[in-house]
Each structure stands twice: as C-alpha cells, then as structure tokens.
PDB file of C-alpha atoms in Angstrom:
ATOM      1  CA  MET A   1      -0.366   0.085  -0.065  1.00 53.00           C
ATOM      2  CA  SER A   2       1.104   3.615  -1.062  1.00 53.00           C
ATOM      3  CA  THR A   3       0.546   7.226  -0.379  1.00 58.00           C
ATOM      4  CA  PRO A   4      -0.686   9.341  -3.195  1.00 58.00           C
ATOM      5  CA  GLY A   5       1.691  10.587  -4.922  1.00 57.00           C
ATOM      6  CA  GLU A   6       4.392   7.782  -4.479  1.00 55.00           C
ATOM      7  CA  GLU A   7       4.927   4.970  -6.188  1.00 57.00           C
ATOM      8  CA  PRO A   8       4.166   1.619  -4.791  1.00 56.00           C
ATOM      9  CA  HIS A   9       7.301  -0.592  -3.667  1.00 54.00           C
ATOM     10  CA  GLU A  10       7.638  -3.678  -5.386  1.00 57.00           C
ATOM     11  CA  GLN A  11       7.815  -6.558  -3.247  1.00 56.00           C
ATOM     12  CA  THR A  12      10.360  -9.491  -3.762  1.00 55.00           C
ATOM     13  CA  PRO A  13       8.360 -12.910  -3.853  1.00 56.00           C
ATOM     14  CA  ARG A  14       9.529 -15.058  -0.835  1.00 57.00           C
ATOM     15  CA  THR A  15      10.908 -18.364  -1.915  1.00 54.00           C
ATOM     16  CA  PRO A  16       9.604 -21.050   0.485  1.00 55.00           C
ATOM     17  CA  ARG A  17      12.111 -23.040   1.949  1.00 54.00           C
ATOM     18  CA  THR A  18      12.141 -26.967   2.456  1.00 53.00           C
ATOM     19  CA  PRO A  19      13.254 -28.981   5.051  1.00 51.00           C
ATOM     20  CA  GLY A  20      16.768 -29.053   4.766  1.00 47.00           C
ATOM     21  CA  SER A  21      17.580 -25.905   3.113  1.00 51.00           C
ATOM     22  CA  TYR A  22      18.414 -24.047   6.162  1.00 50.00           C
ATOM     23  CA  GLY A  23      22.240 -24.563   6.000  1.00 53.00           C
ATOM     24  CA  GLU A  24      24.452 -26.454   8.649  1.00 53.00           C
ATOM     25  CA  ILE A  25      25.476 -25.899  12.254  1.00 55.00           C
ATOM     26  CA  ALA A  26      28.895 -28.068  11.320  1.00 58.00           C
ATOM     27  CA  PRO A  27      29.548 -30.222   8.431  1.00 59.00           C
ATOM     28  CA  GLY A  28      26.705 -33.064   8.634  1.00 56.00           C
ATOM     29  CA  VAL A  29      25.036 -31.378  11.099  1.00 59.00           C
ATOM     30  CA  PRO A  30      21.335 -29.935  10.585  1.00 58.00           C
ATOM     31  CA  ARG A  31      20.137 -27.151  12.467  1.00 60.00           C
ATOM     32  CA  TYR A  32      17.741 -27.305  15.428  1.00 58.00           C
ATOM     33  CA  GLY A  33      14.118 -27.768  14.544  1.00 55.00           C
ATOM     34  CA  GLN A  34      15.127 -29.225  10.814  1.00 59.00           C
ATOM     35  CA  TYR A  35      14.413 -32.318   9.592  1.00 62.00           C
ATOM     36  CA  ALA A  36      17.659 -34.506   8.987  1.00 63.00           C
ATOM     37  CA  PRO A  37      17.511 -35.608   5.354  1.00 66.00           C
ATOM     38  CA  ALA A  38      16.548 -39.298   4.884  1.00 68.00           C
ATOM     39  CA  GLY A  39      19.438 -41.487   5.762  1.00 69.00           C
ATOM     40  CA  TRP A  40      21.335 -39.318   7.752  1.00 70.00           C
ATOM     41  CA  GLU A  41      23.507 -40.019  10.666  1.00 75.00           C
ATOM     42  CA  PRO A  42      25.644 -38.220  13.047  1.00 74.00           C
ATOM     43  CA  PRO A  43      28.960 -37.277  12.911  1.00 76.00           C
ATOM     44  CA  GLN A  44      31.293 -40.190  14.355  1.00 78.00           C
ATOM     45  CA  GLU A  45      32.584 -37.539  17.035  1.00 77.00           C
ATOM     46  CA  ILE A  46      28.730 -37.153  18.475  1.00 76.00           C
ATOM     47  CA  LYS A  47      28.122 -40.956  18.334  1.00 76.00           C
ATOM     48  CA  ASP A  48      31.324 -41.491  20.757  1.00 76.00           C
ATOM     49  CA  ALA A  49      29.916 -38.530  23.099  1.00 74.00           C
ATOM     50  CA  GLN A  50      26.645 -40.404  23.569  1.00 71.00           C
ATOM     51  CA  ALA A  51      27.983 -43.629  24.073  1.00 73.00           C
ATOM     52  CA  ARG A  52      30.095 -42.315  26.882  1.00 70.00           C
ATOM     53  CA  LEU A  53      27.088 -40.417  28.233  1.00 68.00           C
ATOM     54  CA  THR A  54      24.992 -43.796  28.100  1.00 67.00           C
ATOM     55  CA  SER A  55      27.767 -46.083  29.397  1.00 60.00           C
ATOM     56  CA  ASN A  56      28.360 -46.896  32.964  1.00 58.00           C
ATOM     57  CA  SER A  57      31.942 -46.093  32.778  1.00 55.00           C
ATOM     58  CA  PRO A  58      33.500 -43.302  34.379  1.00 57.00           C
ATOM     59  CA  LEU A  59      34.552 -39.864  32.849  1.00 56.00           C
ATOM     60  CA  ALA A  60      37.966 -38.833  32.400  1.00 58.00           C
ATOM     61  CA  PRO A  61      39.808 -37.124  34.918  1.00 55.00           C
ATOM     62  CA  ALA A  62      39.722 -33.247  34.710  1.00 54.00           C
ATOM     63  CA  SER A  63      43.118 -33.274  33.695  1.00 54.00           C
ATOM     64  CA  LYS A  64      42.119 -34.544  30.187  1.00 56.00           C
ATOM     65  CA  TYR A  65      39.808 -31.911  29.360  1.00 54.00           C
ATOM     66  CA  PRO A  66      41.265 -28.999  27.361  1.00 55.00           C
ATOM     67  CA  GLY A  67      41.674 -25.859  29.456  1.00 52.00           C
ATOM     68  CA  PHE A  68      42.586 -27.793  32.561  1.00 47.00           C
ATOM     69  CA  GLN A  69      44.342 -25.351  34.833  1.00 48.00           C
ATOM     70  CA  GLY A  70      45.462 -27.478  37.567  1.00 47.00           C
ATOM     71  CA  ALA A  71      43.397 -28.634  40.495  1.00 43.00           C
ATOM     72  CA  GLN A  72      42.364 -26.143  43.323  1.00 43.00           C
ATOM     73  CA  ALA A  73      43.210 -26.750  46.896  1.00 39.00           C
ATOM     74  CA  GLY A  74      40.628 -28.529  49.115  1.00 40.00           C
ATOM     75  CA  LEU A  75      38.733 -29.788  45.931  1.00 39.00           C
ATOM     76  CA  GLY A  76      39.709 -33.635  46.324  1.00 42.00           C
ATOM     77  CA  SER A  77      42.851 -32.824  44.538  1.00 42.00           C
ATOM     78  CA  ASP A  78      45.712 -35.597  45.163  1.00 41.00           C
ATOM     79  CA  SER A  79      48.704 -33.476  44.975  1.00 40.00           C
ATOM     80  CA  GLY A  80      48.650 -33.226  48.654  1.00 40.00           C
ATOM     81  CA  ALA A  81      46.409 -30.019  49.025  1.00 46.00           C
ATOM     82  CA  SER A  82      45.319 -30.474  52.893  1.00 53.00           C
ATOM     83  CA  LEU A  83      41.687 -30.925  53.786  1.00 77.00           C
ATOM     84  CA  ALA A  84      39.848 -27.721  55.642  1.00 86.00           C
ATOM     85  CA  PRO A  85      39.694 -28.112  59.415  1.00 89.00           C
ATOM     86  CA  PRO A  86      36.123 -28.301  60.843  1.00 91.00           C
ATOM     87  CA  ASN A  87      35.304 -25.669  63.202  1.00 93.00           C
ATOM     88  CA  LYS A  88      35.767 -27.612  66.247  1.00 93.00           C
ATOM     89  CA  VAL A  89      39.407 -27.969  65.010  1.00 94.00           C
ATOM     90  CA  ILE A  90      39.556 -24.420  64.609  1.00 94.00           C
ATOM     91  CA  VAL A  91      38.252 -23.676  68.181  1.00 95.00           C
ATOM     92  CA  ALA A  92      40.626 -26.219  69.629  1.00 95.00           C
ATOM     93  CA  THR A  93      43.558 -24.670  68.254  1.00 95.00           C
ATOM     94  CA  ARG A  94      42.528 -21.066  69.306  1.00 95.00           C
ATOM     95  CA  MET A  95      42.396 -22.679  72.943  1.00 95.00           C
ATOM     96  CA  ILE A  96      45.819 -23.901  72.583  1.00 95.00           C
ATOM     97  CA  MET A  97      47.232 -20.640  71.178  1.00 95.00           C
ATOM     98  CA  ALA A  98      45.284 -18.758  74.179  1.00 95.00           C
ATOM     99  CA  ALA A  99      47.251 -21.138  76.519  1.00 93.00           C
ATOM    100  CA  GLY A 100      50.301 -19.839  74.378  1.00 93.00           C
ATOM    101  CA  VAL A 101      49.144 -16.366  75.056  1.00 93.00           C
ATOM    102  CA  LEU A 102      48.948 -16.775  78.824  1.00 91.00           C
ATOM    103  CA  GLN A 103      52.760 -18.807  78.711  1.00 90.00           C
ATOM    104  CA  LEU A 104      53.549 -15.435  77.105  1.00 91.00           C
ATOM    105  CA  LEU A 105      52.431 -13.445  79.866  1.00 90.00           C
ATOM    106  CA  GLY A 106      54.008 -15.588  82.140  1.00 86.00           C
ATOM    107  CA  LEU A 107      57.360 -15.173  80.446  1.00 87.00           C
ATOM    108  CA  VAL A 108      56.793 -11.152  80.054  1.00 88.00           C
ATOM    109  CA  VAL A 109      55.879 -11.254  84.112  1.00 84.00           C
ATOM    110  CA  TRP A 110      59.065 -13.117  84.735  1.00 81.00           C
ATOM    111  CA  ALA A 111      61.527 -11.091  82.700  1.00 83.00           C
ATOM    112  CA  PHE A 112      60.225  -8.319  84.633  1.00 83.00           C
ATOM    113  CA  ALA A 113      60.448  -9.722  87.863  1.00 79.00           C
ATOM    114  CA  MET A 114      64.158 -10.188  87.293  1.00 79.00           C
ATOM    115  CA  THR A 115      64.741  -7.103  87.274  1.00 81.00           C
ATOM    116  CA  THR A 116      63.207  -5.972  89.818  1.00 81.00           C
ATOM    117  CA  PRO A 117      63.898  -5.974  93.671  1.00 82.00           C
ATOM    118  CA  THR A 118      60.510  -7.425  94.702  1.00 78.00           C
ATOM    119  CA  GLY A 119      60.592  -9.944  92.102  1.00 74.00           C
ATOM    120  CA  GLN A 120      64.203 -11.060  92.575  1.00 75.00           C
ATOM    121  CA  GLU A 121      63.326 -11.510  96.409  1.00 78.00           C
ATOM    122  CA  LEU A 122      60.260 -13.783  95.186  1.00 74.00           C
ATOM    123  CA  ILE A 123      62.721 -15.811  92.897  1.00 72.00           C
ATOM    124  CA  ARG A 124      65.474 -15.727  95.641  1.00 73.00           C
ATOM    125  CA  ALA A 125      62.727 -17.130  98.099  1.00 75.00           C
ATOM    126  CA  ALA A 126      61.792 -19.953  95.980  1.00 69.00           C
ATOM    127  CA  VAL A 127      65.714 -20.871  94.968  1.00 68.00           C
ATOM    128  CA  GLU A 128      66.496 -20.926  98.919  1.00 69.00           C
ATOM    129  CA  GLN A 129      63.943 -22.919  99.598  1.00 67.00           C
ATOM    130  CA  SER A 130      64.715 -25.681  96.670  1.00 63.00           C
ATOM    131  CA  VAL A 131      68.228 -25.527  98.254  1.00 62.00           C
ATOM    132  CA  ALA A 132      66.794 -25.801 101.503  1.00 63.00           C
ATOM    133  CA  ASN A 133      65.176 -29.321 100.658  1.00 62.00           C
ATOM    134  CA  ASN A 134      68.545 -30.288  98.958  1.00 62.00           C
ATOM    135  CA  PRO A 135      71.137 -28.738 100.411  1.00 60.00           C
ATOM    136  CA  GLN A 136      73.765 -31.257  99.413  1.00 61.00           C
ATOM    137  CA  ALA A 137      72.881 -30.427  95.692  1.00 59.00           C
ATOM    138  CA  LEU A 138      74.377 -26.731  95.930  1.00 56.00           C
ATOM    139  CA  ALA A 139      77.321 -28.515  97.386  1.00 59.00           C
ATOM    140  CA  ASP A 140      77.856 -30.878  94.539  1.00 60.00           C
ATOM    141  CA  ALA A 141      77.293 -28.297  92.155  1.00 61.00           C
ATOM    142  CA  GLY A 142      80.380 -26.122  93.458  1.00 62.00           C
ATOM    143  CA  VAL A 143      78.673 -22.635  92.771  1.00 64.00           C
ATOM    144  CA  THR A 144      77.413 -20.015  94.909  1.00 68.00           C
ATOM    145  CA  GLU A 145      73.796 -19.249  96.399  1.00 66.00           C
ATOM    146  CA  ASP A 146      73.656 -16.220  93.926  1.00 70.00           C
ATOM    147  CA  GLN A 147      75.264 -17.858  90.860  1.00 73.00           C
ATOM    148  CA  LEU A 148      72.475 -20.726  91.348  1.00 71.00           C
ATOM    149  CA  PHE A 149      69.710 -18.216  91.529  1.00 74.00           C
ATOM    150  CA  ALA A 150      71.104 -16.385  88.430  1.00 76.00           C
ATOM    151  CA  SER A 151      71.126 -19.913  86.690  1.00 78.00           C
ATOM    152  CA  ALA A 152      67.580 -21.039  87.694  1.00 75.00           C
ATOM    153  CA  ALA A 153      66.053 -17.479  86.871  1.00 78.00           C
ATOM    154  CA  THR A 154      67.538 -17.604  83.254  1.00 83.00           C
ATOM    155  CA  LEU A 155      66.696 -21.342  82.813  1.00 83.00           C
ATOM    156  CA  LEU A 156      63.332 -21.006  83.705  1.00 82.00           C
ATOM    157  CA  ALA A 157      62.866 -17.622  81.035  1.00 84.00           C
ATOM    158  CA  VAL A 158      64.546 -19.796  78.408  1.00 88.00           C
ATOM    159  CA  MET A 159      62.241 -22.804  79.212  1.00 88.00           C
ATOM    160  CA  GLN A 160      59.219 -20.608  79.218  1.00 87.00           C
ATOM    161  CA  GLY A 161      60.275 -19.147  75.893  1.00 91.00           C
ATOM    162  CA  ILE A 162      60.380 -22.608  74.625  1.00 93.00           C
ATOM    163  CA  CYS A 163      56.914 -23.531  75.816  1.00 90.00           C
ATOM    164  CA  VAL A 164      55.619 -20.396  74.167  1.00 93.00           C
ATOM    165  CA  VAL A 165      56.844 -21.556  70.495  1.00 94.00           C
ATOM    166  CA  LEU A 166      55.885 -25.148  70.960  1.00 94.00           C
ATOM    167  CA  TYR A 167      52.096 -23.568  71.677  1.00 95.00           C
ATOM    168  CA  PHE A 168      51.817 -21.723  68.441  1.00 96.00           C
ATOM    169  CA  TRP A 169      53.655 -24.424  66.603  1.00 96.00           C
ATOM    170  CA  ILE A 170      51.284 -27.351  67.283  1.00 95.00           C
ATOM    171  CA  ALA A 171      48.453 -25.321  67.028  1.00 95.00           C
ATOM    172  CA  ALA A 172      49.167 -24.581  63.566  1.00 95.00           C
ATOM    173  CA  LYS A 173      50.487 -28.315  62.353  1.00 94.00           C
ATOM    174  CA  LEU A 174      46.977 -29.631  64.081  1.00 94.00           C
ATOM    175  CA  ARG A 175      45.303 -27.175  61.890  1.00 93.00           C
ATOM    176  CA  ARG A 176      47.018 -29.088  58.925  1.00 92.00           C
ATOM    177  CA  GLY A 177      45.476 -32.388  60.135  1.00 91.00           C
ATOM    178  CA  ARG A 178      48.906 -33.789  61.640  1.00 92.00           C
ATOM    179  CA  THR A 179      48.223 -36.814  63.979  1.00 92.00           C
ATOM    180  CA  TRP A 180      51.581 -37.007  65.486  1.00 94.00           C
ATOM    181  CA  ALA A 181      50.668 -32.825  66.531  1.00 94.00           C
ATOM    182  CA  ARG A 182      47.468 -34.145  68.153  1.00 94.00           C
ATOM    183  CA  THR A 183      49.485 -36.670  70.020  1.00 94.00           C
ATOM    184  CA  LEU A 184      52.320 -34.632  71.269  1.00 94.00           C
ATOM    185  CA  ALA A 185      49.256 -32.424  72.229  1.00 94.00           C
ATOM    186  CA  LEU A 186      47.970 -35.011  74.266  1.00 93.00           C
ATOM    187  CA  ILE A 187      50.993 -35.947  76.299  1.00 93.00           C
ATOM    188  CA  LEU A 188      52.038 -32.332  76.691  1.00 90.00           C
ATOM    189  CA  ALA A 189      48.875 -32.115  78.487  1.00 89.00           C
ATOM    190  CA  ILE A 190      49.332 -34.930  80.555  1.00 89.00           C
ATOM    191  CA  ILE A 191      53.113 -33.694  81.614  1.00 87.00           C
ATOM    192  CA  SER A 192      51.091 -30.565  82.401  1.00 83.00           C
ATOM    193  CA  ILE A 193      49.065 -32.697  85.115  1.00 82.00           C
ATOM    194  CA  VAL A 194      51.881 -34.266  86.358  1.00 80.00           C
ATOM    195  CA  LEU A 195      54.490 -31.159  86.902  1.00 72.00           C
ATOM    196  CA  VAL A 196      52.367 -30.078  90.004  1.00 56.00           C
ATOM    197  CA  PRO A 197      54.104 -26.427  91.301  1.00 51.00           C
ATOM    198  CA  ASP A 198      56.068 -26.669  94.398  1.00 43.00           C
ATOM    199  CA  GLY A 199      53.811 -27.051  97.212  1.00 43.00           C
ATOM    200  CA  GLY A 200      51.121 -28.931  95.454  1.00 45.00           C
ATOM    201  CA  SER A 201      48.715 -26.359  94.321  1.00 50.00           C
ATOM    202  CA  TYR A 202      48.277 -24.547  91.063  1.00 58.00           C
ATOM    203  CA  THR A 203      47.986 -20.622  90.483  1.00 74.00           C
ATOM    204  CA  LEU A 204      45.071 -18.932  88.448  1.00 79.00           C
ATOM    205  CA  TYR A 205      47.416 -18.474  85.703  1.00 77.00           C
ATOM    206  CA  SER A 206      48.481 -21.795  85.415  1.00 81.00           C
ATOM    207  CA  GLY A 207      45.298 -23.453  86.167  1.00 85.00           C
ATOM    208  CA  ALA A 208      43.557 -21.789  83.207  1.00 88.00           C
ATOM    209  CA  ARG A 209      46.661 -22.362  80.727  1.00 89.00           C
ATOM    210  CA  ILE A 210      46.219 -26.256  81.764  1.00 89.00           C
ATOM    211  CA  ILE A 211      42.520 -26.273  81.421  1.00 91.00           C
ATOM    212  CA  LEU A 212      42.466 -24.582  78.164  1.00 93.00           C
ATOM    213  CA  GLY A 213      45.168 -27.297  76.876  1.00 92.00           C
ATOM    214  CA  LEU A 214      43.120 -30.235  78.415  1.00 93.00           C
ATOM    215  CA  VAL A 215      39.472 -29.077  76.608  1.00 95.00           C
ATOM    216  CA  ALA A 216      41.398 -28.595  73.454  1.00 95.00           C
ATOM    217  CA  VAL A 217      42.804 -32.132  73.798  1.00 94.00           C
ATOM    218  CA  LEU A 218      39.406 -33.615  74.326  1.00 95.00           C
ATOM    219  CA  ILE A 219      37.907 -31.875  71.131  1.00 95.00           C
ATOM    220  CA  LEU A 220      40.946 -33.227  68.958  1.00 94.00           C
ATOM    221  CA  PHE A 221      39.969 -36.751  70.197  1.00 94.00           C
ATOM    222  CA  ARG A 222      35.586 -36.561  69.385  1.00 92.00           C
ATOM    223  CA  SER A 223      34.065 -36.024  66.118  1.00 91.00           C
ATOM    224  CA  PRO A 224      34.428 -34.292  63.891  1.00 91.00           C
ATOM    225  CA  ALA A 225      38.227 -33.834  64.432  1.00 92.00           C
ATOM    226  CA  LYS A 226      38.438 -37.359  65.073  1.00 90.00           C
ATOM    227  CA  GLU A 227      37.622 -38.024  61.250  1.00 91.00           C
ATOM    228  CA  PHE A 228      39.649 -34.872  60.164  1.00 92.00           C
ATOM    229  CA  PHE A 229      42.670 -36.425  61.380  1.00 92.00           C
ATOM    230  CA  LEU A 230      41.755 -39.712  60.114  1.00 90.00           C
ATOM    231  CA  ALA A 231      41.220 -38.429  56.639  1.00 90.00           C
ATOM    232  CA  HIS A 232      44.876 -36.673  56.714  1.00 87.00           C
ATOM    233  CA  LYS A 233      46.432 -39.835  57.626  1.00 85.00           C
ATOM    234  CA  ALA A 234      44.490 -41.797  54.900  1.00 86.00           C
ATOM    235  CA  ARG A 235      45.506 -39.211  52.251  1.00 83.00           C
ATOM    236  CA  SER A 236      49.152 -39.334  53.787  1.00 78.00           C
ATOM    237  CA  LYS A 237      49.650 -43.118  52.840  1.00 75.00           C
ATOM    238  CA  ARG A 238      48.320 -43.095  49.202  1.00 68.00           C
TER     239      ARG A 238
END
C-alpha cells in the first residue's frame, strides 16, 4: 500500500524453503528444528559422546579435558592439598594458642621480675626453698647461692620461651591435620598435670593454661576432629 504521489514498492516474493535448506551448524549436522535428510547419521564424534553418556564407565579425569588449569586446593586433589579443618578443630587450636598467650604473659612477668628488687626477692626465696630441701645439691654443684639464683632464673625464662613457641607451632600443625601433633598435644597436657608446682597447688594463671590445653585435647579426640585427622592420615598413605 502507498500514499498518493508515491510509487508503490515492489515486494520480492519469498521463496518457500524446504526442510534441509537452512544450512548446517557444522558439516553434516542439521540446525535445530530442521528435519534431517533421509538416511542421515550424526558424525562419529557425536556418536562417541552419546556412547560415553549412556555407558557406565567413569568420566575421564579433569586433567584430560581442554583448558584444565590444575586442581584447586581443598577440592579433592591428590597433589597434597590439605583438607579444610572443621570448626571444632579451629576452636581447639585457638584454645591452644590462648594457652600460649598466657605462657607468653608469664614469660613477660618473669623477665620483669628478674629486673626488679621485689621480683628478685621472690625468685630468690623460691631458690632458697629448693636448696633447703636438698642442701647437698648446692655443695655438689660447686656454685654459690647467687650463681644458682641467676642460673635458675635464666633457665626458667628460656624454658617458658620454648613453651610459647611450642604452643603456637603445635596449633599450626593441628590445623593441617598432623596426627603426630595431636598425640604430642595429649602428651604435653598429661605432663602439665603431672608437673604440679612446688607446694602441690596451682595458681590461677597456671590452672587456666592447663584447663585450656586439656579441653582442646578432648575436642581433638572427638568427632568431627577425629575423622578430620583420620582423613589426613589416610591421604598421607596414598
């Protein structure tokens, strides 16, 4: 239809298309909704893909597929990636680190006590009490009481520093699922109970530190922490 003064446009008649005349997606593959010619069969690649989907054989590993960039950590890779620790293992390691912080505070207090007259008197009193219980030990060592005081104070400071490092080191290994670290934590927890301070009583500081360690060990030997360490142990044997 045209307006006055305009010439009518000629419309090109559409040529009806027959099935099979729409072109191909790929050589030998008809388009969607298009009738395949009589006797048409899909290419061999499509047949192979259909056979794999309908068979019961497992899929090829991811590394066999194009574009594989390597397994990601924590997704079942056999390349040594560690399993993610459950929340209870994280809580237990934080309790162990909290015990390490208490040990660090004890080291700071001890170092400060070694530099103040009041602290030195307290340390000297503890050394004198130990010498009074075993006076022959001082004579056999061939040292004076002042030398024994300095040696004992320095030795205790070094031991506390080692304990601080040990707490945080074990916590790090526990998060990585090391079974031996869990066993070591149990042994140290037992030792902390056996080594009762002189006088057979615990201070609030030492009691809190020991309770944190014991509760952490109990968590590590219960589910789901137990299964977490067993899974890492089984993986290490592969």
